């Protein structure tokens, strides 16, 4: 039938990312078969992909009216409600979809992942177990469950799901994935020797599995084994020469160690190669920008961050870094614009709040600066730059008792810039104060 051919063409176009063209085909099919729920649901999916939520919802409701037992429109309605941040409706539609087709594993996975994203860890685990209790030979679902709980910070139960996946997995890629994820969980549980052993097992079985090499390097670095981390990443690069991810991790590691100029140049070369191999990955562009900054190329770093924004115009980290670059160049209006954009995407980022406050501080608008700094501390009470800045504001206002309290909190949080407190004009009246001198001594001793 002609409408079926149009429907098939639309699905092919949608799979290629040509959603507008796919919608056109689906609408042509709908004109020929206005009572076919499959066509109506396809129209809804295309509209959803285009962000036309009200029209998509209407299509899914129409499809459901024609076939109340078909779960696909329910899944579409759940997706609409997810976009609208209506959690109760999302859960309602997913549960109804499960009732309509209790054998559809993906719906259980979708509901479990949704609970995980909401932070409802127990409900997420229970949802996955509803499936695995009666389908104990499904390694994909065990892995799905483990990843969901891992992302939610429930590492003990994530480990249990990964170990269950290993018991049931037969496909080599499933086995490698489950082993790698199990090692990740062991690492996050602080079981460092077991984690290293687990990563080495994966690498021995599948030496070209780049993720195991990268995660082993990260595991070593997290446990303050810098040389072991670098060694693991270099071995990974030798085993996986075409991997942009390994290059990115090694570049980031070299940057974090603040090494010699040669190491910084190597980090830059690795980051450039990573971008060339994985151009559409924002993370690689971030690392390239950091490498360029470390090598003194401010313009190149700004260009890299602009490339990130071309891929994701709302990326808060890129806006923050561009704001800092513009601030260093004295372009205050541009810096402010980027800080505001960064806070739109990440409103509780203490570094962004502190950076934005620095603009007001520089213009001596201390009231506005203090408001932003207090927001920064609300997000992270131990953020030492904000504590030190508040100490400066209070000292400028003659409130030395409060200034000393903020300096003490800053020192406890890791502040070590003793020269700043010695040389800044606002702290001159405190130079003979015993408490102030004791705090300076603590900075030096630590």
CSV table of C-alpha atoms in Angstrom, one decimal:
chain,number,residue,atom,x,y,z
A,1,UNK,CA,0.0,0.0,0.0
A,2,UNK,CA,1.2,3.5,-0.8
A,3,UNK,CA,1.0,4.8,2.7
A,4,UNK,CA,3.2,2.0,3.9
A,5,UNK,CA,5.9,3.0,1.4
A,6,UNK,CA,5.7,6.6,2.6
A,7,UNK,CA,6.0,5.4,6.2
A,8,UNK,CA,9.1,3.3,5.4
A,9,UNK,CA,10.7,6.3,3.6
A,10,UNK,CA,10.0,8.5,6.6
A,11,UNK,CA,11.5,6.0,9.0
A,12,UNK,CA,14.6,5.9,6.8
A,13,UNK,CA,14.9,9.6,6.7
A,14,UNK,CA,14.4,9.9,10.4
A,15,UNK,CA,17.1,7.4,11.0
A,16,UNK,CA,19.5,9.6,9.0
A,17,UNK,CA,18.6,12.7,11.1
A,18,UNK,CA,16.5,14.3,8.3
A,19,UNK,CA,13.5,14.9,10.6
A,20,UNK,CA,11.8,17.6,8.6
A,21,UNK,CA,11.8,15.4,5.5
A,22,UNK,CA,10.7,12.4,7.5
A,23,UNK,CA,7.7,14.4,8.9
A,24,UNK,CA,6.7,15.4,5.3
A,25,UNK,CA,6.6,11.7,4.4
A,26,UNK,CA,4.6,10.8,7.5
A,27,UNK,CA,2.1,13.5,6.8
A,28,UNK,CA,1.7,12.3,3.3
A,29,UNK,CA,1.0,8.8,4.6
A,30,UNK,CA,-1.4,10.3,7.1
A,31,UNK,CA,-3.4,11.9,4.3
A,32,UNK,CA,-3.8,8.5,2.7
A,33,UNK,CA,-4.5,6.6,6.0
A,34,UNK,CA,-5.9,9.0,8.6
A,35,UNK,CA,-7.1,6.2,10.8
A,36,UNK,CA,-3.8,4.2,11.0
A,37,UNK,CA,-2.4,4.5,14.5
A,38,UNK,CA,1.1,3.6,13.3
A,39,UNK,CA,1.2,6.5,11.0
A,40,UNK,CA,-0.2,8.9,13.6
A,41,UNK,CA,2.4,7.8,16.1
A,42,UNK,CA,5.2,8.3,13.6
A,43,UNK,CA,4.0,11.8,13.0
A,44,UNK,CA,4.1,12.4,16.8
A,45,UNK,CA,7.7,11.1,17.0
A,46,UNK,CA,8.8,13.5,14.3
A,47,UNK,CA,7.0,16.4,15.9
A,48,UNK,CA,8.6,15.5,19.3
A,49,UNK,CA,12.0,15.4,17.7
A,50,UNK,CA,11.4,18.9,16.3
A,51,UNK,CA,10.3,20.2,19.7
A,52,UNK,CA,6.7,20.8,18.8
A,53,UNK,CA,5.4,19.3,22.0
A,54,UNK,CA,1.7,20.2,21.9
A,55,UNK,CA,1.3,18.8,18.4
A,56,UNK,CA,3.3,15.7,19.3
A,57,UNK,CA,1.1,15.1,22.3
A,58,UNK,CA,-2.1,15.4,20.3
A,59,UNK,CA,-0.8,12.8,17.8
A,60,UNK,CA,0.1,10.4,20.5
A,61,UNK,CA,-3.3,10.8,22.1
A,62,UNK,CA,-5.0,10.2,18.8
A,63,UNK,CA,-3.0,7.0,18.2
A,64,UNK,CA,-3.8,5.8,21.7
A,65,UNK,CA,-7.5,6.4,21.1
A,66,UNK,CA,-7.4,4.2,18.0
A,67,UNK,CA,-5.3,1.4,19.7
A,68,UNK,CA,-5.4,1.7,23.5
A,69,UNK,CA,-3.4,-1.5,24.0
A,70,UNK,CA,-0.4,-0.3,21.9
A,71,UNK,CA,2.5,0.9,24.2
A,72,UNK,CA,4.3,3.0,21.6
A,73,UNK,CA,2.0,6.1,22.0
A,74,UNK,CA,2.4,5.8,25.8
A,75,UNK,CA,6.2,5.9,25.4
A,76,UNK,CA,5.7,9.0,23.2
A,77,UNK,CA,3.6,10.7,25.8
A,78,UNK,CA,6.2,9.8,28.5
A,79,UNK,CA,8.8,11.5,26.3
A,80,UNK,CA,6.6,14.6,26.0
A,81,UNK,CA,6.1,14.8,29.8
A,82,UNK,CA,9.9,14.3,30.3
A,83,UNK,CA,10.6,17.4,28.2
A,84,UNK,CA,8.0,19.3,30.3
A,85,UNK,CA,9.5,18.0,33.6
A,86,UNK,CA,6.2,16.4,34.7
A,87,UNK,CA,7.6,13.3,36.6
A,88,UNK,CA,4.2,11.9,37.8
A,89,UNK,CA,2.9,11.9,34.3
A,90,UNK,CA,6.1,10.3,33.0
A,91,UNK,CA,5.8,7.5,35.5
A,92,UNK,CA,2.1,7.0,34.8
A,93,UNK,CA,2.6,6.6,31.0
A,94,UNK,CA,5.6,4.3,31.4
A,95,UNK,CA,3.7,2.1,33.9
A,96,UNK,CA,0.7,1.9,31.5
A,97,UNK,CA,3.1,1.0,28.7
A,98,UNK,CA,4.4,-1.9,30.9
A,99,UNK,CA,0.9,-3.0,31.6
A,100,UNK,CA,0.2,-3.0,27.8
A,101,UNK,CA,3.3,-5.1,27.0
A,102,UNK,CA,4.9,-6.7,30.1
A,103,UNK,CA,7.5,-8.4,27.9
A,104,UNK,CA,9.1,-5.2,26.6
A,105,UNK,CA,12.4,-4.9,28.4
A,106,UNK,CA,13.2,-1.5,27.1
A,107,UNK,CA,10.2,0.1,28.9
A,108,UNK,CA,11.4,-1.2,32.3
A,109,UNK,CA,14.9,0.1,31.4
A,110,UNK,CA,13.4,3.5,30.5
A,111,UNK,CA,11.4,3.7,33.8
A,112,UNK,CA,14.4,2.6,35.8
A,113,UNK,CA,16.7,5.1,34.2
A,114,UNK,CA,14.1,7.8,34.7
A,115,UNK,CA,13.9,7.1,38.4
A,116,UNK,CA,17.7,7.2,38.6
A,117,UNK,CA,17.8,10.6,36.9
A,118,UNK,CA,15.3,11.8,39.5
A,119,UNK,CA,17.6,10.5,42.3
A,120,UNK,CA,15.0,7.9,43.4
A,121,UNK,CA,17.6,5.2,43.7
A,122,UNK,CA,15.5,2.6,45.5
A,123,UNK,CA,12.7,3.0,43.0
A,124,UNK,CA,15.2,2.6,40.1
A,125,UNK,CA,16.6,-0.5,41.6
A,126,UNK,CA,13.2,-2.0,42.3
A,127,UNK,CA,12.1,-1.3,38.7
A,128,UNK,CA,15.1,-3.1,37.2
A,129,UNK,CA,14.5,-6.0,39.6
A,130,UNK,CA,10.9,-6.3,38.5
A,131,UNK,CA,12.4,-7.4,35.2
A,132,UNK,CA,15.5,-9.3,36.3
A,133,UNK,CA,13.7,-11.3,38.9
A,134,UNK,CA,11.8,-13.1,36.1
A,135,UNK,CA,14.5,-12.7,33.4
A,136,UNK,CA,17.7,-13.7,35.2
A,137,UNK,CA,19.6,-14.3,32.0
A,138,UNK,CA,19.4,-10.8,30.6
A,139,UNK,CA,23.0,-9.2,30.9
A,140,UNK,CA,21.9,-6.1,29.0
A,141,UNK,CA,19.4,-5.3,31.7
A,142,UNK,CA,21.9,-6.0,34.5
A,143,UNK,CA,24.3,-3.6,32.8
A,144,UNK,CA,21.6,-1.0,32.4
A,145,UNK,CA,20.6,-1.3,36.0
A,146,UNK,CA,24.3,-1.1,37.1
A,147,UNK,CA,25.0,2.0,35.0
A,148,UNK,CA,21.9,3.7,36.3
A,149,UNK,CA,22.7,3.1,40.0
A,150,UNK,CA,26.4,4.0,39.4
A,151,UNK,CA,25.4,7.4,37.9
A,152,UNK,CA,23.1,7.9,41.0
A,153,UNK,CA,26.0,7.1,43.3
A,154,UNK,CA,24.7,3.8,44.6
A,155,UNK,CA,28.0,2.0,44.0
A,156,UNK,CA,27.4,-1.2,46.2
A,157,UNK,CA,24.2,-2.1,44.3
A,158,UNK,CA,25.7,-1.1,41.0
A,159,UNK,CA,28.6,-3.5,41.7
A,160,UNK,CA,26.0,-6.3,42.4
A,161,UNK,CA,24.3,-5.7,39.0
A,162,UNK,CA,27.6,-5.7,37.1
A,163,UNK,CA,28.6,-9.0,38.8
A,164,UNK,CA,25.3,-10.5,37.8
A,165,UNK,CA,25.9,-9.3,34.2
A,166,UNK,CA,29.2,-11.1,34.2
A,167,UNK,CA,27.6,-14.3,35.4
A,168,UNK,CA,25.1,-14.3,32.4
A,169,UNK,CA,27.0,-12.5,29.6
A,170,UNK,CA,28.2,-14.5,26.6
A,171,UNK,CA,28.9,-11.8,24.0
A,172,UNK,CA,32.5,-10.7,24.3
A,173,UNK,CA,31.6,-7.0,24.2
A,174,UNK,CA,29.1,-7.5,27.0
A,175,UNK,CA,31.7,-9.3,29.0
A,176,UNK,CA,34.3,-6.5,28.5
A,177,UNK,CA,31.7,-3.8,29.3
A,178,UNK,CA,30.5,-5.6,32.5
A,179,UNK,CA,34.1,-6.1,33.6
A,180,UNK,CA,35.0,-2.5,33.0
A,181,UNK,CA,32.0,-1.2,34.8
A,182,UNK,CA,32.6,-3.6,37.7
A,183,UNK,CA,36.1,-2.2,38.0
A,184,UNK,CA,34.7,1.4,37.9
A,185,UNK,CA,32.4,0.5,40.9
A,186,UNK,CA,35.3,-1.1,42.8
A,187,UNK,CA,37.3,2.0,42.3
A,188,UNK,CA,34.5,4.3,43.5
A,189,UNK,CA,34.1,2.0,46.6
A,190,UNK,CA,37.7,2.7,47.4
A,191,UNK,CA,38.8,-0.9,46.7
A,192,UNK,CA,41.8,0.3,44.7
A,193,UNK,CA,43.8,-3.0,44.4
A,194,UNK,CA,40.7,-5.0,43.3
A,195,UNK,CA,39.8,-2.3,40.8
A,196,UNK,CA,43.3,-2.3,39.2
A,197,UNK,CA,43.2,-6.1,39.1
A,198,UNK,CA,39.8,-6.0,37.4
A,199,UNK,CA,41.0,-3.4,34.8
A,200,UNK,CA,44.0,-5.5,34.1
A,201,UNK,CA,41.8,-8.6,33.5
A,202,UNK,CA,39.8,-6.6,30.9
A,203,UNK,CA,42.9,-5.4,29.2
A,204,UNK,CA,44.4,-8.9,29.1
A,205,UNK,CA,41.3,-10.2,27.5
A,206,UNK,CA,40.6,-7.3,25.1
A,207,UNK,CA,43.7,-5.1,24.8
A,208,UNK,CA,42.1,-2.9,22.2
A,209,UNK,CA,39.2,-1.9,24.6
A,210,UNK,CA,40.1,1.8,25.0
A,211,UNK,CA,37.8,2.4,27.8
A,212,UNK,CA,39.5,0.0,30.1
A,213,UNK,CA,42.9,1.7,29.5
A,214,UNK,CA,41.4,5.1,30.1
A,215,UNK,CA,39.6,4.1,33.3
A,216,UNK,CA,42.6,2.4,34.6
A,217,UNK,CA,44.6,5.6,34.2
A,218,UNK,CA,41.9,7.6,35.9
A,219,UNK,CA,41.8,5.0,38.7
A,220,UNK,CA,45.5,5.4,39.3
A,221,UNK,CA,45.3,9.2,39.2
A,222,UNK,CA,42.4,9.2,41.6
A,223,UNK,CA,44.5,7.2,44.1
A,224,UNK,CA,47.5,9.6,43.7
A,225,UNK,CA,49.5,7.2,41.6
A,226,UNK,CA,50.5,9.7,38.9
A,227,UNK,CA,53.3,7.7,37.3
A,228,UNK,CA,51.2,4.6,37.1
A,229,UNK,CA,48.3,6.7,35.6
A,230,UNK,CA,50.6,8.0,32.9
A,231,UNK,CA,52.0,4.6,32.2
A,232,UNK,CA,48.5,3.1,31.9
A,233,UNK,CA,47.4,5.8,29.4
A,234,UNK,CA,50.6,5.5,27.3
A,235,UNK,CA,50.1,1.7,27.1
A,236,UNK,CA,46.5,2.4,26.1
A,237,UNK,CA,47.6,4.7,23.3
A,238,UNK,CA,50.0,2.0,22.1
A,239,UNK,CA,47.2,-0.6,22.1
A,240,UNK,CA,44.5,1.7,20.8
A,241,UNK,CA,46.4,4.1,18.4
A,242,UNK,CA,43.2,5.3,16.8
A,243,UNK,CA,41.5,6.3,20.0
A,244,UNK,CA,40.8,10.0,20.5
A,245,UNK,CA,39.6,9.3,24.0
A,246,UNK,CA,43.0,8.0,25.2
A,247,UNK,CA,44.7,11.0,23.7
A,248,UNK,CA,42.3,13.3,25.5
A,249,UNK,CA,42.8,11.5,28.8
A,250,UNK,CA,46.6,11.6,28.5
A,251,UNK,CA,46.6,15.2,27.5
A,252,UNK,CA,44.4,16.1,30.5
A,253,UNK,CA,46.7,14.1,32.8
A,254,UNK,CA,49.8,15.9,31.6
A,255,UNK,CA,48.0,19.3,32.1
A,256,UNK,CA,46.9,18.3,35.6
A,257,UNK,CA,50.5,17.6,36.6
A,258,UNK,CA,51.7,21.1,35.6
A,259,UNK,CA,54.9,19.8,34.1
A,260,UNK,CA,57.6,21.2,31.9
A,261,UNK,CA,57.1,23.0,28.7
A,262,UNK,CA,57.8,19.8,26.8
A,263,UNK,CA,55.0,18.0,28.6
A,264,UNK,CA,52.7,20.9,27.9
A,265,UNK,CA,53.6,20.8,24.2
A,266,UNK,CA,52.9,17.1,24.2
A,267,UNK,CA,49.5,17.7,25.8
A,268,UNK,CA,48.7,20.2,23.1
A,269,UNK,CA,49.7,17.8,20.3
A,270,UNK,CA,47.6,15.0,21.9
A,271,UNK,CA,44.6,17.3,22.2
A,272,UNK,CA,44.9,18.4,18.6
A,273,UNK,CA,45.0,14.8,17.5
A,274,UNK,CA,42.0,14.0,19.7
A,275,UNK,CA,40.0,16.8,18.1
A,276,UNK,CA,41.1,15.7,14.6
A,277,UNK,CA,39.9,12.2,15.3
A,278,UNK,CA,36.7,13.1,17.2
A,279,UNK,CA,35.9,16.6,16.0
A,280,UNK,CA,32.3,16.6,17.2
A,281,UNK,CA,33.1,15.8,20.8
A,282,UNK,CA,33.0,18.9,23.1
A,283,UNK,CA,35.2,17.3,25.7
A,284,UNK,CA,38.1,17.0,23.3
A,285,UNK,CA,37.6,20.7,22.4
A,286,UNK,CA,37.7,21.6,26.1
A,287,UNK,CA,41.0,19.8,26.6
A,288,UNK,CA,42.4,21.5,23.5
A,289,UNK,CA,41.4,24.9,24.8
A,290,UNK,CA,43.0,24.1,28.2
A,291,UNK,CA,46.2,22.9,26.4
A,292,UNK,CA,46.3,26.1,24.4
A,293,UNK,CA,45.9,28.2,27.5
A,294,UNK,CA,48.7,26.3,29.3
A,295,UNK,CA,50.9,27.0,26.3
A,296,UNK,CA,50.1,30.7,26.3
A,297,UNK,CA,47.8,30.7,23.3
A,298,UNK,CA,44.8,32.7,24.6
A,299,UNK,CA,43.3,33.4,21.2
A,300,UNK,CA,43.5,29.7,20.2
A,301,UNK,CA,41.8,28.7,23.5
A,302,UNK,CA,39.0,31.2,22.9
A,303,UNK,CA,38.6,29.8,19.4
A,304,UNK,CA,38.3,26.2,20.8
A,305,UNK,CA,35.7,27.3,23.3
A,306,UNK,CA,33.8,29.0,20.5
A,307,UNK,CA,33.8,25.7,18.7
A,308,UNK,CA,32.3,24.1,21.7
A,309,UNK,CA,29.5,26.6,21.7
A,310,UNK,CA,28.9,25.9,18.0
A,311,UNK,CA,28.1,22.3,19.0
A,312,UNK,CA,26.2,23.3,22.2
A,313,UNK,CA,25.4,27.0,22.5
A,314,UNK,CA,24.4,26.5,26.1
A,315,UNK,CA,27.6,24.7,27.3
A,316,UNK,CA,28.1,26.4,30.8
A,317,UNK,CA,31.8,25.4,31.1
A,318,UNK,CA,32.7,27.0,27.7
A,319,UNK,CA,30.8,30.2,28.6
A,320,UNK,CA,32.6,30.3,31.9
A,321,UNK,CA,36.1,29.9,30.4
A,322,UNK,CA,35.3,32.5,27.7
A,323,UNK,CA,34.2,34.9,30.4
A,324,UNK,CA,37.5,34.5,32.2
A,325,UNK,CA,39.4,35.0,29.0
A,326,UNK,CA,37.4,38.2,28.2
A,327,UNK,CA,37.9,39.4,31.8
A,328,UNK,CA,41.7,39.0,31.5
A,329,UNK,CA,41.5,41.0,28.3
A,330,UNK,CA,39.6,43.8,30.0
A,331,UNK,CA,36.4,43.2,27.9
A,332,UNK,CA,34.1,43.4,30.9
A,333,UNK,CA,30.7,43.5,29.0
A,334,UNK,CA,31.6,40.3,27.1
A,335,UNK,CA,32.9,38.6,30.2
A,336,UNK,CA,29.6,39.5,32.0
A,337,UNK,CA,27.6,38.1,29.1
A,338,UNK,CA,29.4,34.8,29.2
A,339,UNK,CA,29.2,34.5,33.0
A,340,UNK,CA,25.5,35.1,32.9
A,341,UNK,CA,25.1,32.4,30.1
A,342,UNK,CA,27.2,30.0,32.2
A,343,UNK,CA,24.9,30.5,35.2
A,344,UNK,CA,21.8,29.9,33.2
A,345,UNK,CA,23.0,26.4,32.5
A,346,UNK,CA,24.7,25.8,35.9
A,347,UNK,CA,23.2,28.3,38.4
A,348,UNK,CA,24.9,26.7,41.4
A,349,UNK,CA,28.5,26.6,40.0
A,350,UNK,CA,30.6,28.2,42.7
A,351,UNK,CA,33.4,29.1,40.3
A,352,UNK,CA,31.0,30.8,37.9
A,353,UNK,CA,29.4,32.8,40.8
A,354,UNK,CA,32.8,33.8,42.1
A,355,UNK,CA,34.0,34.9,38.7
A,356,UNK,CA,30.9,36.9,38.1
A,357,UNK,CA,31.3,38.5,41.6
A,358,UNK,CA,34.9,39.5,40.6
A,359,UNK,CA,33.5,41.9,38.0
A,360,UNK,CA,31.5,43.7,40.6
A,361,UNK,CA,34.4,43.6,43.1
A,362,UNK,CA,36.7,45.3,40.5
A,363,UNK,CA,34.1,48.0,39.9
A,364,UNK,CA,33.7,48.4,43.8
A,365,UNK,CA,30.1,47.3,43.7
A,366,UNK,CA,30.7,45.3,46.9
A,367,UNK,CA,27.1,44.7,47.7
A,368,UNK,CA,26.4,42.9,44.4
A,369,UNK,CA,29.7,41.0,44.7
A,370,UNK,CA,28.9,39.8,48.2
A,371,UNK,CA,25.4,38.6,47.1
A,372,UNK,CA,27.0,36.4,44.4
A,373,UNK,CA,29.8,35.2,46.8
A,374,UNK,CA,27.2,34.2,49.3
A,375,UNK,CA,25.4,32.2,46.6
A,376,UNK,CA,28.7,30.6,45.8
A,377,UNK,CA,29.2,29.5,49.5
A,378,UNK,CA,25.6,28.2,49.6
A,379,UNK,CA,26.5,25.9,46.7
A,380,UNK,CA,29.9,24.9,48.2
A,381,UNK,CA,30.5,26.1,51.8
A,382,UNK,CA,34.2,25.3,51.6
A,383,UNK,CA,35.0,27.2,48.4
A,384,UNK,CA,38.1,29.1,49.5
A,385,UNK,CA,38.3,31.8,46.8
A,386,UNK,CA,34.8,33.0,47.8
A,387,UNK,CA,35.7,33.0,51.5
A,388,UNK,CA,38.9,35.0,50.8
A,389,UNK,CA,37.0,37.5,48.6
A,390,UNK,CA,34.4,38.0,51.4
A,391,UNK,CA,37.2,38.5,53.8
A,392,UNK,CA,38.5,41.3,51.6
A,393,UNK,CA,35.0,42.9,51.3
A,394,UNK,CA,34.5,42.9,55.1
A,395,UNK,CA,38.0,44.3,55.7
A,396,UNK,CA,37.4,47.1,53.2
A,397,UNK,CA,34.3,47.9,55.2
A,398,UNK,CA,36.2,48.0,58.5
A,399,UNK,CA,34.5,44.8,59.8
A,400,UNK,CA,37.8,43.1,60.8
A,401,UNK,CA,36.2,40.6,63.2
A,402,UNK,CA,34.1,39.2,60.3
A,403,UNK,CA,37.1,39.4,58.0
A,404,UNK,CA,39.2,37.3,60.3
A,405,UNK,CA,36.4,34.7,60.5
A,406,UNK,CA,36.3,34.4,56.7
A,407,UNK,CA,40.1,34.2,56.5
A,408,UNK,CA,40.1,31.3,59.1
A,409,UNK,CA,37.4,29.5,57.1
A,410,UNK,CA,39.4,30.0,53.9
A,411,UNK,CA,42.5,28.6,55.5
A,412,UNK,CA,40.6,25.6,56.7
A,413,UNK,CA,39.3,25.2,53.2
A,414,UNK,CA,42.8,25.2,51.7
A,415,UNK,CA,43.7,28.8,51.1
A,416,UNK,CA,47.5,29.2,50.9
A,417,UNK,CA,48.1,32.5,49.1
A,418,UNK,CA,49.8,34.1,52.0
A,419,UNK,CA,51.3,36.9,49.9
A,420,UNK,CA,47.8,38.1,49.0
A,421,UNK,CA,46.9,38.7,52.6
A,422,UNK,CA,50.3,40.3,53.3
A,423,UNK,CA,50.2,42.8,50.5
A,424,UNK,CA,46.5,43.7,50.0
A,425,UNK,CA,45.8,47.2,51.3
A,426,UNK,CA,42.6,46.3,53.1
A,427,UNK,CA,44.5,43.9,55.5
A,428,UNK,CA,47.1,46.4,56.5
A,429,UNK,CA,45.3,47.3,59.8
A,430,UNK,CA,45.5,43.6,60.8
A,431,UNK,CA,49.2,43.2,60.4
A,432,UNK,CA,49.8,43.4,64.1
A,433,UNK,CA,46.8,41.4,65.1
A,434,UNK,CA,47.9,38.1,66.7
A,435,UNK,CA,45.0,36.1,65.2
A,436,UNK,CA,45.8,37.4,61.7
A,437,UNK,CA,49.5,36.6,62.1
A,438,UNK,CA,48.6,33.1,63.3
A,439,UNK,CA,46.5,32.5,60.2
A,440,UNK,CA,49.3,33.7,58.0
A,441,UNK,CA,51.6,31.2,59.7
A,442,UNK,CA,49.1,28.4,59.2
A,443,UNK,CA,49.1,29.1,55.5
A,444,UNK,CA,52.9,28.9,55.3
A,445,UNK,CA,53.2,25.8,57.5
A,446,UNK,CA,50.5,23.9,55.6
